[in-house]
Amino acid sequence: MKKLVAGLALTAMASACGGDGTSPVPASTVDAGAPLVSVEDGDATSTTSTTPTTSSGTDSSRDASSTDLVTTTSLTTSTVPATEDMNQESLPGSSDNTQPSGSSPSADPDVRDCLIAALGKQVYDELANRQPSAEEQQAMGPCMRPTQDNTEPAETTAPKEPTKPADPNSSQPSQDQTPEIITVTYPSTSYSVAPGGTSGFFKTAQEADLTLSAVDFNKTGGPLRFNRPSGLTTDGTRLVMTDVFNNRVLIWNSAPTHTNQAPDIVLGQPNFTTNEPGSGRNQLNWPLSASTDGTRLAVTDTYNDRILIWTEFPTSNAEPADIVLSGGANANPSKSNIRWPWGVWTNGSKLAVASTESRSVLIWNSFPTYDGQPADLLLTGSGHLGTPRHITSDGNSLIVGDHNATAGGVNEAGTFFWNSFPTTDQQPYDFFLTDPLGGKEPAGWLRGDFSDDQRLLMMGSTLHVWDEIPRSAADRPSLSNLGQAKAGGYNFRWGDYSTVAEVGGRVYITTNGSTLVVYNSIPTSATQSPDFVIGASDLYVDANIENFVMSNPVPVSNGKNLFASSDFDNRLFVWRNLPNESGAAPDVVYHFCWYRNEETASRQQCEDVFGPWDNTLYGDNFALAGGTRLLIWNELPLEGNLPAYDFKNGVGSVPFGELTGVAMDEHYFYVADKRAGVVYVWAGIPDGTHEPIASLTVNQPTGLSSDGTWLAVNSTMGHSAQLFRVDQIESSRASTTVGGVGAFNLPQGTTVDKGHLFVADTGNNQVHVWQDVDDAIAGQSADVILGASGTSDTQPEITRNQMFWPAATSFDGNYLWVGERKFSGRLVRFSPIG
């Protein structure tokens, strides 16, 4: 094992992530705490440390515009080749203008690909021997955003042999090392503090007190505060967009032409400020897609398992639907089964619906006229449809995007194409497409729109444009934006909610960053960025991060401080005090990612990204675990201080496969490795010098908790939790199983604290609570069900007394904190009430 005690150097954000270096930089100081210990596989070397230095912070960042920001740097052993100054009159990578024609002017493949996409291969080759014109320089600009010192970004390669630590007397990285950076922001916060001192216990179906990672209960923040917008559709004038997590559909009577243009009509809600779900004809629960021909409007009311249809285009808020299509008691493909529908399309005469859970597409040959009308045709893609998500059509062809298709023999995202619109049951598809560019990289499933001139615009992992509908998997787009992964591209933050529509020449795209970005015309360059954004302060901002809306929050509290980590956001959110109001912003945010320069920052292309799956604290110690990395602080991370230990790939002789749980108590430190099926137990905090005292075999452990008496090991796929007596871990290692198939449905987290047991029953949208863990071990039913009226109430909803995919809990003696996962992101608090 190679062990490096790395130095702490706190550097300015402009230096780490690019920046123009011209704006004033206010000084700020971070208490760096103990030296970071970075542990990687390899041979042993000597250790040293570097004295912390004063850091600088910029007055804004792309991720959080209203925060003070510092960049915390630790040194790791990687070799950085020397770089040359960029010649402003030559392409990056060339030191002069004597390179032979036809050779590659750029040594950086990302930059080369970007330049070829922007200029064309012929012009790119010509520029090895001539100066670019003004027009060519403008086209090259997005590919060549320089770092602050106007040098090319350094390429990082793994060291061929152990390298020496940084000079302990230097505050800067040595020449043969590249910085590993944790970005720390300090939002400007003010919130009321919880008083504590609660008493009693919880009661079934009680209301939550507050929610973080949201504006508040039943509040959206207004017409232009979106939460996972999707479902774009148009009649050529109007623009319709579903706002999924806000349980509403927004309608612009004229498609927006500027950033602050608010929608005119909202469906599913009485006004633009509420978001409570419901099952009436004028209510929605997680609407994902919409489609209109200008007269009729169809919407997938996804978690109500139905399609709502307005036979005349709505003209007022909360207007009730005229027709409801629903039905099906199981998930078997059937013409009368509509289960968890994601996609819908209509041209006013035909209707097509993706019944996602029943692995099928339903088609009505003529537009439905009554409630519950069954479909005329059923498609399963010869059994290859897995979870069909989106439907695109011009009335003459059919395109179905699928997240879990099996056309290639394995589950993979891809898109089915029918070259002619199906007219018979189970009509075979003509071809299946995974990557529009012909590569093997994950490219998402496609969903999109036909332009006025019949070009096909599709969103996958990036925006693709075909001049006409492809007729085979070999037909490539005429244009594809370079996207997040390549220099000069734009990060559309693609995902479940990405959609695209063209209105009057403008192109509208929804992003997973809860924004709507707009091109004023159909793009003509692979490096062209959208012209403006709706729903965020900047075209490059993730509105979720800007508004502190988390994905997959995992809370932990000691009764004074609150922490929430997110594997999806690669962040740790810190409240120095327990908030007593909804929507309170954190005091400190750690971002486990760094950018090579301003250009990569604009695309959010992270280096050394870390997604913490679980967290724990005991006394002054705090830990995060996820993937193949374990971070341990010996002082609570309240001030931006760095971890004392950073274990990568393993600790001592213990390799990391997939870390999904971490816990500690006064006796032991526990780490769960899902891939290995083992919970490792150390006596005290591991430092790499001593081995575990026990290894507990558990089937796919996915979360840990200990109160010093009991160790709870969650097993999502086992639909259960295993409980170990802490005082028997070194001897019998016997465990008792709580739950099982039929009791829980894919529980994501189990917490034991002060003798109480909490199980986040994710698939059933409930939290089971036992006042005495011994009762759970004895097989008794839970004393309390939170998030539901009882065990039979499994409907997900974002209300005060309902929950939507609860996945992680923390009880600090006064309050219970519950984090929701994936299709919701709230962090809700419950107080004992008697």
CSV table of N, CA and C in Angstrom, one decimal, residues 665-666 706-712 724-728 754-755:
chain,number,residue,atom,x,y,z
A,665,ASP,N,-19.8,3.6,16.4
A,665,ASP,CA,-20.3,3.8,17.7
A,665,ASP,C,-19.1,3.9,18.6
A,666,GLU,N,-19.3,3.8,19.9
A,666,GLU,CA,-18.2,3.9,20.8
A,666,GLU,C,-17.2,2.8,20.8
A,706,SER,N,-25.8,2.1,13.8
A,706,SER,CA,-25.5,1.5,15.1
A,706,SER,C,-25.8,2.5,16.2
A,707,ASP,N,-26.4,2.0,17.3
A,707,ASP,CA,-26.6,2.8,18.5
A,707,ASP,C,-25.7,2.3,19.6
A,708,GLY,N,-24.8,1.4,19.3
A,708,GLY,CA,-23.9,0.9,20.4
A,708,GLY,C,-24.4,-0.4,21.0
A,709,THR,N,-25.7,-0.6,20.8
A,709,THR,CA,-26.3,-1.9,21.3
A,709,THR,C,-26.6,-2.8,20.1
A,710,TRP,N,-27.2,-2.2,19.1
A,710,TRP,CA,-27.5,-2.9,17.9
A,710,TRP,C,-26.9,-2.3,16.7
A,711,LEU,N,-26.5,-3.2,15.8
A,711,LEU,CA,-26.0,-2.8,14.4
A,711,LEU,C,-27.1,-3.2,13.5
A,712,ALA,N,-27.7,-2.3,12.7
A,712,ALA,CA,-28.7,-2.6,11.7
A,712,ALA,C,-28.1,-2.5,10.3
A,724,PHE,N,-27.7,-7.1,14.4
A,724,PHE,CA,-26.6,-7.8,15.1
A,724,PHE,C,-26.4,-7.1,16.5
A,725,ARG,N,-26.3,-8.0,17.6
A,725,ARG,CA,-25.9,-7.5,18.9
A,725,ARG,C,-24.5,-7.0,18.8
A,726,VAL,N,-24.2,-5.8,19.1
A,726,VAL,CA,-22.9,-5.2,19.0
A,726,VAL,C,-21.9,-6.0,20.0
A,727,ASP,N,-22.4,-6.4,21.1
A,727,ASP,CA,-21.5,-7.1,22.1
A,727,ASP,C,-21.2,-8.5,21.7
A,728,GLN,N,-21.8,-9.0,20.6
A,728,GLN,CA,-21.6,-10.4,20.1
A,728,GLN,C,-20.9,-10.4,18.7
A,754,LYS,N,-31.2,4.9,20.0
A,754,LYS,CA,-31.9,5.0,21.4
A,754,LYS,C,-32.9,3.9,21.6
A,755,GLY,N,-32.7,2.7,21.1
A,755,GLY,CA,-33.6,1.6,21.3
A,755,GLY,C,-34.7,1.6,20.3
